[in-house]
Structures are given as C-alpha cells and as structure tokens.
Amino acid sequence: MFFYIARRLLFLPLTLFGISLIIFFMFMRLSPEQRVALYITSPERLRGDNVERLIDLHGLRDPWHIQYGRWMGNVVRGNLGWSNVGKEPVYSAIMRRFPYTLELALYSALPIIWLGTWLGTLSALYHNRPLDHTLRISAVVGWSFPDFVFGFFVLMIFYSILGWFPPGTLGAEADAVVKSSQFRSFTGMVTIDSLLNGRLDVFIDTARRLAGPVLTLTYVGFAYILRIARSSMLEVLGREYIRTARSKGLEEKVVINKHARRNAMIPVATVSGQTIIALLGGTVIVETIFNRVGIGSFMATAAQQLDFASVIGGSLFFGVILVLGNLLVDVSYALIDPRVRLD
Amino acid sequence: MKNLALIVLVFFLITVAGVAFAEIPNPDTYVMLTIAEPDTLDPHQAYDVASGEVIQFVYDNLIAYDGQSLTDFVPWLAMEVPSLENELIMNEATTYIFPLREGVKFHNGNELTPEDVVYSFHRGILADPAAGPMWMLIEAIFGYYSLEDFVFDKTGISLNEALDPESQLINEEYRQPLIDFYQDYIQPAIQADGWDIVFHLSRPFGPFMSILARNSSWAVILDKDTSVEMGCWDGEADGWWEHYNLRKEDSPLYDQAVGTGPFRLIEWDRVQQRVTLERNDDFWGEKPWISTAILWEIEEWGTRRAMLEAGDADQIHTPQQYYEQVTDMPGISVELGDFVLVDSMQFLWEVGPGSPYLGSGQLDGNGIPPDFFSDIHVRRAFNYALDYDTLVEHALGNLVTRIPSVLPVGFLGWSEDQPRYEFDMEKAAEEFQMAWDGELWENGFTVSLFYNIGNERRQTTCEMLQENIESINPKFRVEVIGLQWPTFLDAYRNEHMPAFIIGWQADYADPHNFISTYLHSAGTFSAHWGEPFREFARENLDHLVEQAVMETDPSIRESLYREVQDIAYETAAFGLPLFQPRYIFTMRDWVQGWTFHSMRPGEVNLDQVWKEEN
Amino acid sequence: MTSERRQLIRRLFLSTSGFLGFSLLAFFCIVALCAPWLAPPPAGRDPYLMPVVEWSPNPQPPSSEYIFGVAGKRNIYYGVIWGTRSAFRVGITVTVISTMFGLLVGAVGGYFGKIVDEVLMRITDIFLAIPFLVAAVVMATILGPGLDNVIRALIFFSWMFPARLIRGNILQIKEEQYITAARSVGVNHVGIIVRHVLPNSIFPVLIQASMRMGSLVITAAALSFLGIGARENYADWGGLLNYARNWMLGGGGEVLRYWYMVVFPGAAMVLFVLAWNLVGDALRDVFDPRLKV
C-alpha cells in the first residue's frame, strides 16, 4: 500500500507538468493581440501604440519557450502570477475562493448520496414494479435536466415567488459580521465558522443562499448514485447467501438491513467519493447563475477573458485536488473492502 | 436515515424562517449592483467606468461640472474657476491658475497642501501607464500623445529601451538627461505659487478644463506624504522612471485610496466583487446622506433584477434590451439618460493584408476587393440603405438618439440641422450602380459586417443593413458576424474587418475627443482605415481638426467643427454614423435625490441620494 | 443471430425505458430529417442561421404565426426544429470520434500492457485531471465560437472515458483462455484485438456512449449558454436558452411572463437527453450480466 501511494504521488508532478503544457499550448494558438485583450477592455484604450506597449510589457510576443520558461521560473519561485480576473495574485485568488466551492460541494454531496442510496435501495426492493419505474424515470429526468435550466427554475420559484433563497454567497450585513474582528475564521467555510462563532444569523443568511444551488445540484445529480445503489443492491439480493438467509426464514427487514444493504453499500461508497470530487469541478454553471463566489465561476470567467495565469493556475489546482482526491478514495476503498488490492 | 431527514427538515425551516420583511431595508446603506468591479483604484491607471465610479467619490478634483452642464464649471478643491474674465486664464490661454481651498483634510487627517496637488499631476504624467488615461493631460499640457514620445523628442532616449524589466536604467548615461527632462519640462509646467496652482500649457488647448473636471479620475488630488509612504514615487527628480509604466498590480495605489472626497474607502473585496464606501464625516463640502455605499458586481442580469425586486438592492445596471422587464415593475422607478457614447459603423478604405474576411478578394460576387469602401458611392449607398426610423423606433424601442455625425448631442459643433443621410432605397441603388464604374452592380459582392458579441444593438443594426442591401440586388450578399472581444481586437488591430460597428465613450466633454478620434489621419480609429483614408484626411481634414483644438473662442471652434463635419458628410467619410444609446437607470422608488450627469462614471450620485418612502 | 441475442433485443425494446427511449429517438430523427419541410428556411440562406422575423428585441408569446413564440428576434419553433440537427450532430460526432479514439488508446494500452500502457494511461490521467466543463470552456473560448469548435473541444477532452473503460475490459478479457489460446496459435496482435477483444467489450462501450451522448449535448448547450458555444443565431437549443437566460425570471412583477422562452427549447433538450439516457439505461439492464435476477 505504501508503495502504491508513493508511486501515485510521484506521478503528481508529472501530471501537473502535463496539464500546464496542455493549457499553455492552447493559449499559444492565440495571437498576442487576442491575449492582450484582457488589458484593453474598451476602445478608448486603443490609442496610438498602446496595444504594442502592452504586448511588450507582458512579453506576449516572445517565443513560446521563453514565455513558458518565464512562467515556469515564477512557479518554481512560488509565484503563480497575477490574476487579472481575480484582481489579486493567482494563488490567493484560488485559495480565497476554494472554501466556498468546497462548502457547496460538501453540502450538495450529502443529499445526493443520501437520496440516491435510499431511493436506489427502494428501487431495487421493488424491482420492476411501478415504484421502481417511477423512481428510475424521475431520476433520469433529473439527470437529463441541464443545471442552468433547473437552476433558473429554482431561482424563479424560491427567490422571485417565495423569496426564500436569495442568490449570492453572503448578504452585505452578514458579510460585515464575518469581516469584523470578533469573528474568527476556522475553516473558511461560513456555515461552520458562523456556528463556531455562535452567530446564528450569519448561518441562516449563508444557509439560505446555499439552499438553491444545493437543490439544483441534488436534483440533477442524484440519479447516478441511485443507479449504482440500485444495481448493486439487486446484485447482492441475487446472491447465494441472501437467498439462504431468506430460505432460513429470517425476517425480511433483517435480511435487507443487516446483510444486503451493508454489502451493497461498498460500491456506493466509492462512487460517493468520486461524486464529491466531481462536484468540486462541476459547480461552474450553478455558481454562475446563483452568483456565488467560488472556483468554478472564477475559472469560467478567467477562461472567457483568456486570463492565462488564472486558467493555468486554476487547472493545476484542480489537478492536485483530483489526483489527491482520487487517491484518497482508492485508498479508503481498499480499507473498507478487503477484496480490493491496490497495485 | 431518519435523523438525516430531520436535520434537513430543521435546516429548511430555519432557512424559511430567516426571511424578513422590512419597509425600507437598511435606510442608511445604498446598494448599487453593477456589471464590473474596478480595474484598479490608482487614479493614474484607472481608465474604465467601474474604477472611475469609486475614485470620483473617494478623491476630489480641482473643479466640477455645474449641475447637468458639460461646459460650465463650479469650484471644487479650487476656490475659483479660472476664466478670461477673472484673469485666472492668462497668456493667450496658456496659463491657468487655480487658487486652492484651505482647511481641507484627507481621510487620514493630513492637511491638503498645494504640494499635494503639484505632486499628483507630476506623478500621473511621469507614470503614464500603457493604455492608461494620462495621455489626456500629456496632450493638453505638452502636445504629445505619450510620455515616451515626449521624452524621446526632448532627449533622444527611448524609455522603452532605456529601462530593463525592473524599471532600472540599462545604462547610467541616461540618468542625467532624464533628471534634466523632469526639471526642465515637467516641473515648470505645473507649479505652486503660494496657494495658487499654476499650469503652463505649451499652446492653447480648448478642452483643458473638461479634462480636469470632477469625474476625471486622472486629475484627482492625492496626498503626497501618504502616497510616498505607501511606496509611490518620492517626488525626487532622480529615479522617477522607476515608477514609469508600471503594471497595474505593481502600483501601491492599486487597492488603497486616501483622498479628500465625500466617502472613504472601507474595502474592496475582490472575492465578493464588492466595494464598500463609508461617509467621510469630515468632508469639506456638503456631506452625503447615506452612511454606507456598496458597489457590487453581479454579472447575471436575472439575479440583479431579482435582487432589486426583493429590495436587496436599491439600484441596478440595466442593459438596454431588457427595458421591457423593468417598465412595469411595481415599486421600481426608471429614469433615462444619454451618456456620452456614440456608435458608428466604420469602413476601412483599405483592408490590411492577410484579412480572412474578404471572400474571393475581388469584385466577382463572392467577395470584395480590399479597397471596396474607398469608393465614395459604396459608402454613400450604405448610408442610404439603413432604415433609420424603423431601427430607432421599432428595433431599438426609441432607446437611442440618432446622430448625424459622430458628435454627441449638445456638444460644441453639434447641430440639429447638420446634413445627414436619410433612408432611401432608390438612392442607395443609384449609388451602387455608379460604384466601381458599374462593375459592382454587374457582378455583385459578398461583404461581412462585424460587431462585438454581446452588443445586441449593434447586431440588430448590422442585420437590418443586411436585409436592406440584399434586397437591392440579388447578387448582393451581406454576412453579419459577431466576434468575441479578443478576436475583434485582433481583427481591428490588423485592419482585417472591412466594416464594423464600435462605440466611443467620451474621455472628456469636448468635440475634439470625437472629431480627432474619427477624422484625423492619426486618430485612434481613423488611423486604421487604410492609407487612402489617411491621405484623404491629410489633404482635407487634419488642418481643420488641429486648428479647432488650439482655438479658444468657442464660436470659431464651432464653425471649424461644422466645416469638418460638412466635408465628412459630403464624402461619407465618417463611415456610417449611428446613434447615441440611451441608458436605463432602474432603482427602487424610495431612492431620492438621484440625478443624472452624462459624464459621470457609473450610474449614481452616491454623495446626494437618500432613501425615503414617497 | 442466435436466439439468445434475439431475446436480448426483444427485452431491450420492450422494457419501459427502452421503449420510451427508442420512440423518443425515432421522433427526434424524424424531426431532424424533415426539418426543411417542418420549418422551411428562407431561400438562399444558410438554413442553420435562424432568420430575423421581428425587429423588436422583446420576446413575443406563442401566436398562430409563431407557435412557440419569438425570442431574440427569432422564431423559437424554427430554432427548435433545426436545433434537433445540431443536437444530433454534436452528440453523434463527439461520441463516435471520441469513442473511436478512446477505443484505440484503450485497446492498445490494454492489450500491450507494460510501458505502452503506462505511458498511455499517464497521458489519460493528465487529461482526466482537468475538470471536463472547465477544460471545455477554456478550449471553446480559445477556438472561438462555432459548433465545429465546440465539437472539437468536447472530443479533445472526452476520449479518456471510453479509453479507460475499454482498457479495463481488455485487461479482464485478456486473461481469459481463448485469447491465450489464440495467441499460442500465432494469430497476430491486431487480429486478436479486432476479432476477439473488441467484440467482447463493445456493449459496455455502447452503454457508456449512449449515456455520454446526453451529457455531451448538455455540455454543448452549457457552452452556448455561457456564450462561447455555437455562433450567435445558429439554430441550437443551448443558444435559444441563452436568449432566455436574461428573461427567465420574468418581468414587470410577473415571474412567468416569458415561460415560452425556456419551456420549448428546454423541453426539446430534456427530452432528447432523456431519450439517450433511457436507451442507455435499457441497454445496461439488458446487457449487464450481474443483474440477471
């Protein structure tokens, strides 16, 4: 196991190097003029040789190896560059936005996993009966919904009509509380910090704003877990020992809860880990339409404005998260299920 | 599992219970939702609306506009507005004197001194960041377009080559000439004489006052001591170049601001994209009503509108095309106003080499030759072929004002009677028949019209032109192409687009800013219309444009600008002048004291509004 | 065809999801094929560019002339009809090409193992380490607007999924006896892959492909929604929804005032994706050997 982990970690720098090359060469397809558009935001800035001056200032006309070397040199020195979209250094731009995305991903993962497992099991138990069909179809419908369409439905109903779930991350008042000197930041995730600080009002404010995105992500996301839970449960129910247990006259409830469900949950556990990781990279649209702070919307804006430093920095960050996250999932899978060998 | 359900239920209830209703939420706080956060708070780097919006309330200028006027000024940090009558403008309008107000304090308690004013202007001119706003003062005072040109002309040194990437001199022999440059040219141009600030211009320059007026972030007053402490230029002649052309993130004033203005900067939160301002209770003038102002970037229109509707915002930026959504919203009031921005379609008299947008590159029906628009009849035909009335009234819902030339309404030289092209398909056909000696009519053409993606107004205009031109002759093909801004910029720079719509927002309220941009052979736009145009401009227009800006008598200036416009009309040299878009200002009806000024960056006079139920 | 196979196909079409899915797909196919008759384009113009039908930018509710209403100066009905073709084009092109490429990479890696496999899988890992949507947004922005560019971007970042699947399957099958047998008789590599390995792992790939089809269409639409997908005014559901983006929350106090802007293109898209997901679901049920209860 140790060697396995060490080996995977050894490949991390290689993966990051690969990512940086992919992103870098994609950007190199652009002309210096296209890349300098990041700084020329209006026609008024076009005067005289401004465009050339800016291209020079940022070295955008240098040969590719010089540009890559310059970027790499800075990274080695711990400087990921300046994020024009974040209006701050890339590293701090990412670090200050990540907790919000993590918070959203974690809160969405809870109902997705819970609902998916519960309904999936139910579906398996009622295999091929109307309940099974209904659940599966409604899950597939959810899965077929683009998150931007469903997100707007949520905004429409829960904000415009009912006024319950406002968009954004934090209201102005709650924001002032969070920034005051009395408020201590423990995790960077406002829901947790506010409770630790005993500020229920801040908690409520931020929780209300989380509810809409969480609802959206849950609805479009729970189908996958449902499917895994269902098929895994069906498989287990078909196994020898369950039949034996049933034939021995054990109570159905005991059979299902004690024997079947426990075994069926192993694949669900793996997929759940992957779901959380996928959610971290899949919040782009939801963050955009709910106007939430987060790394997803940050990356989307950066990409659209062709902000090289932000895009490449963010991609590397995601690379680290995905590699470490998957490693964690694989290792814990091996720990839960003794049949799995890591090699 | 049941526990989890319970938790979810409780969470839901708490959430719902948290909804509060209030008459006017936060009566002392004004929440304005914008579509952009500041680019930088350094006044000498800021050249965008969102930055200017903050800077105008934190810092002060020497003078301000009088009410809605664009030509009359009132004293601000200066005690008097210079004029020929009060003899504060002298030496044939090359010397301007501004007596400074005493007893004004910066937000940190420092006293405003004449030295601060002189420092502010010197710093800005010496900083001249690439694509920044400082060219305006450099042009006004010295007659150059950039510090680089200025230095090169006087010393023969190219700043670009003399400085390494760390802004250090490459060669010590440059040091003395650069020190001398500052002492010989910059220092004498802006000086303090007691409490008088004296500007010496190299020649008369008509728009000078409007370049200094309030809302011009490049001409605000910094506190010298504080700035030096923060790490800005120390005011010494030796080493000024170390602060020249900095990247915006390297400026110490990037995210800090200490001014004398009605609000102090509390925070620029770049994660939430929100700027928070607080009333300056020691403000020297009339103090604002509201105690806190929040300028908050919310990109999504639907979200902005919903927040206004819910009372979470007091005012929101409203794109023109969504006017219908706000006109009958309960509890909302809508105002209209024209910012000083004009849209026009520009024609390249000669498209640059390597353009992918010319089709066959010949007049054979499948493309156009590079110099398609150098033919006066083509330009005129396009001008006749646009159905202005339908466009303005129907397609754009009367939310634009059609302009005959490129001058915004009310500017010196603008006139209701300025001749302009009217929609006339017969004349358009006639002109097309005459164009290219009839070859055009015979063979037809395929031309592409461009706009930047996201601007529906310009898109609609192109589409209407497309419909009309194609209906003239079945051999005429028009394609409408939207480009993302980076690609648009690239195509613009390389002079690849034969015809495109773009706008120009006034830097300062003077016709020079528009006429020179559009009609001078070295204008920001017109310099890129190809050699045939530049030649035409050098022969017919340049001398008039140059003469007009040096003239100080408004009536002479006016007739010169009229003359330029007449020539441009005759030859359809503007391209296709379109309109000045009308802005929609949407706010809760409890907002009081809101007024409009067409040169104000941003949409709200935070220093004057308050909230009160009608 | 063996009777067992016939049996499987029967089950595939007769299962609830299979039946629903295939009927929906058939419906969309018909719409796509009959687009020129259902919504005749103006003569001489590219039919995929939705023509202007109305100069006012304000949306208009369904009427007898425009049965789905007008959005962005365009007839929504026209866009929905021709958008079906775009959806098929994106879904099928991306799925087929990325699956082929994935098959190649996976098959080569899985079959040869060792260094080849190691290198290919590390490259796959690199591509997998960039979140799909983020990667697609970056690449689509760089390539510029246009459906072809969307397709390119999606292919570039989605071949890894079939590659991994096929590799896993091949590793499994490789151990099985008939391969060992084939190898011992001296059948060449390519022969073994094509004749024995691929046919046995094709069903999981098919299932995955039909499931991915749906999510690819959604991703393509998401790009259009963000304004970096198909060209403006191109008949594409994502583009139609992009018109609706700024009207979805209604106006003048009526939340549902512009419902038709979302409902028609939204429904078309949801049904289309649903069709593929249902088909995938049915395929999985029928071919997943673990589920024979």
Coordinates of N, CA, C and O in Angstrom, one line a residue, chain C residues 1-13 200 203 285-289 292:
Chain C
M1 N -28.2 -14.7 -36.3 CA -28.4 -14.2 -34.9 C -28.9 -15.3 -34.0 O -29.9 -16.0 -34.3
T2 N -28.3 -15.5 -32.9 CA -28.7 -16.6 -32.0 C -30.0 -16.2 -31.3 O -30.4 -15.0 -31.3
S3 N -30.7 -17.2 -30.9 CA -31.9 -16.9 -30.2 C -31.7 -16.1 -28.9 O -32.6 -15.3 -28.5
E4 N -30.6 -16.3 -28.3 CA -30.3 -15.6 -27.1 C -30.2 -14.1 -27.4 O -30.8 -13.2 -26.7
R5 N -29.5 -13.8 -28.5 CA -29.4 -12.4 -28.9 C -30.8 -11.8 -29.2 O -31.1 -10.7 -28.8
R6 N -31.5 -12.6 -29.9 CA -32.9 -12.1 -30.3 C -33.7 -11.8 -29.1 O -34.3 -10.7 -29.0
Q7 N -33.5 -12.6 -28.1 CA -34.2 -12.5 -26.9 C -33.8 -11.1 -26.2 O -34.6 -10.4 -25.7
L8 N -32.5 -10.9 -26.2 CA -32.0 -9.7 -25.6 C -32.6 -8.4 -26.3 O -33.0 -7.5 -25.6
I9 N -32.5 -8.4 -27.6 CA -33.0 -7.3 -28.3 C -34.5 -7.1 -28.0 O -35.0 -5.9 -27.8
R10 N -35.2 -8.2 -28.0 CA -36.7 -8.1 -27.6 C -36.8 -7.4 -26.3 O -37.6 -6.4 -26.1
R11 N -36.0 -7.8 -25.3 CA -36.1 -7.3 -24.0 C -35.8 -5.8 -24.0 O -36.3 -5.0 -23.3
L12 N -34.8 -5.5 -24.8 CA -34.3 -4.1 -24.9 C -35.5 -3.2 -25.4 O -35.7 -2.1 -24.8
F13 N -36.2 -3.6 -26.4 CA -37.2 -2.7 -26.9 C -38.5 -2.8 -26.1 O -39.3 -1.8 -26.1
N200 N -16.1 -8.4 -27.5 CA -16.5 -8.8 -26.2 C -16.6 -7.6 -25.2 O -17.2 -7.7 -24.2
F203 N -20.2 -3.9 -25.7 CA -21.5 -3.5 -25.1 C -21.3 -2.5 -24.0 O -22.0 -1.5 -23.9
D285 N -29.5 -2.5 -18.5 CA -30.3 -3.5 -17.8 C -30.2 -4.8 -18.6 O -30.1 -5.9 -18.0
V286 N -30.2 -4.7 -19.9 CA -30.3 -6.0 -20.7 C -28.9 -6.6 -20.7 O -28.8 -7.8 -20.7
F287 N -27.9 -5.8 -20.9 CA -26.6 -6.4 -21.1 C -25.7 -6.6 -19.9 O -24.7 -7.2 -19.9
D288 N -26.1 -5.9 -18.8 CA -25.3 -6.1 -17.6 C -25.5 -7.5 -17.0 O -26.5 -7.8 -16.5
P289 N -24.5 -8.3 -17.1 CA -24.6 -9.7 -16.7 C -24.9 -9.9 -15.2 O -25.4 -10.9 -14.8
K292 N -28.8 -10.4 -13.7 CA -29.8 -11.4 -14.1 C -30.5 -12.0 -12.9 O -30.0 -12.9 -12.3

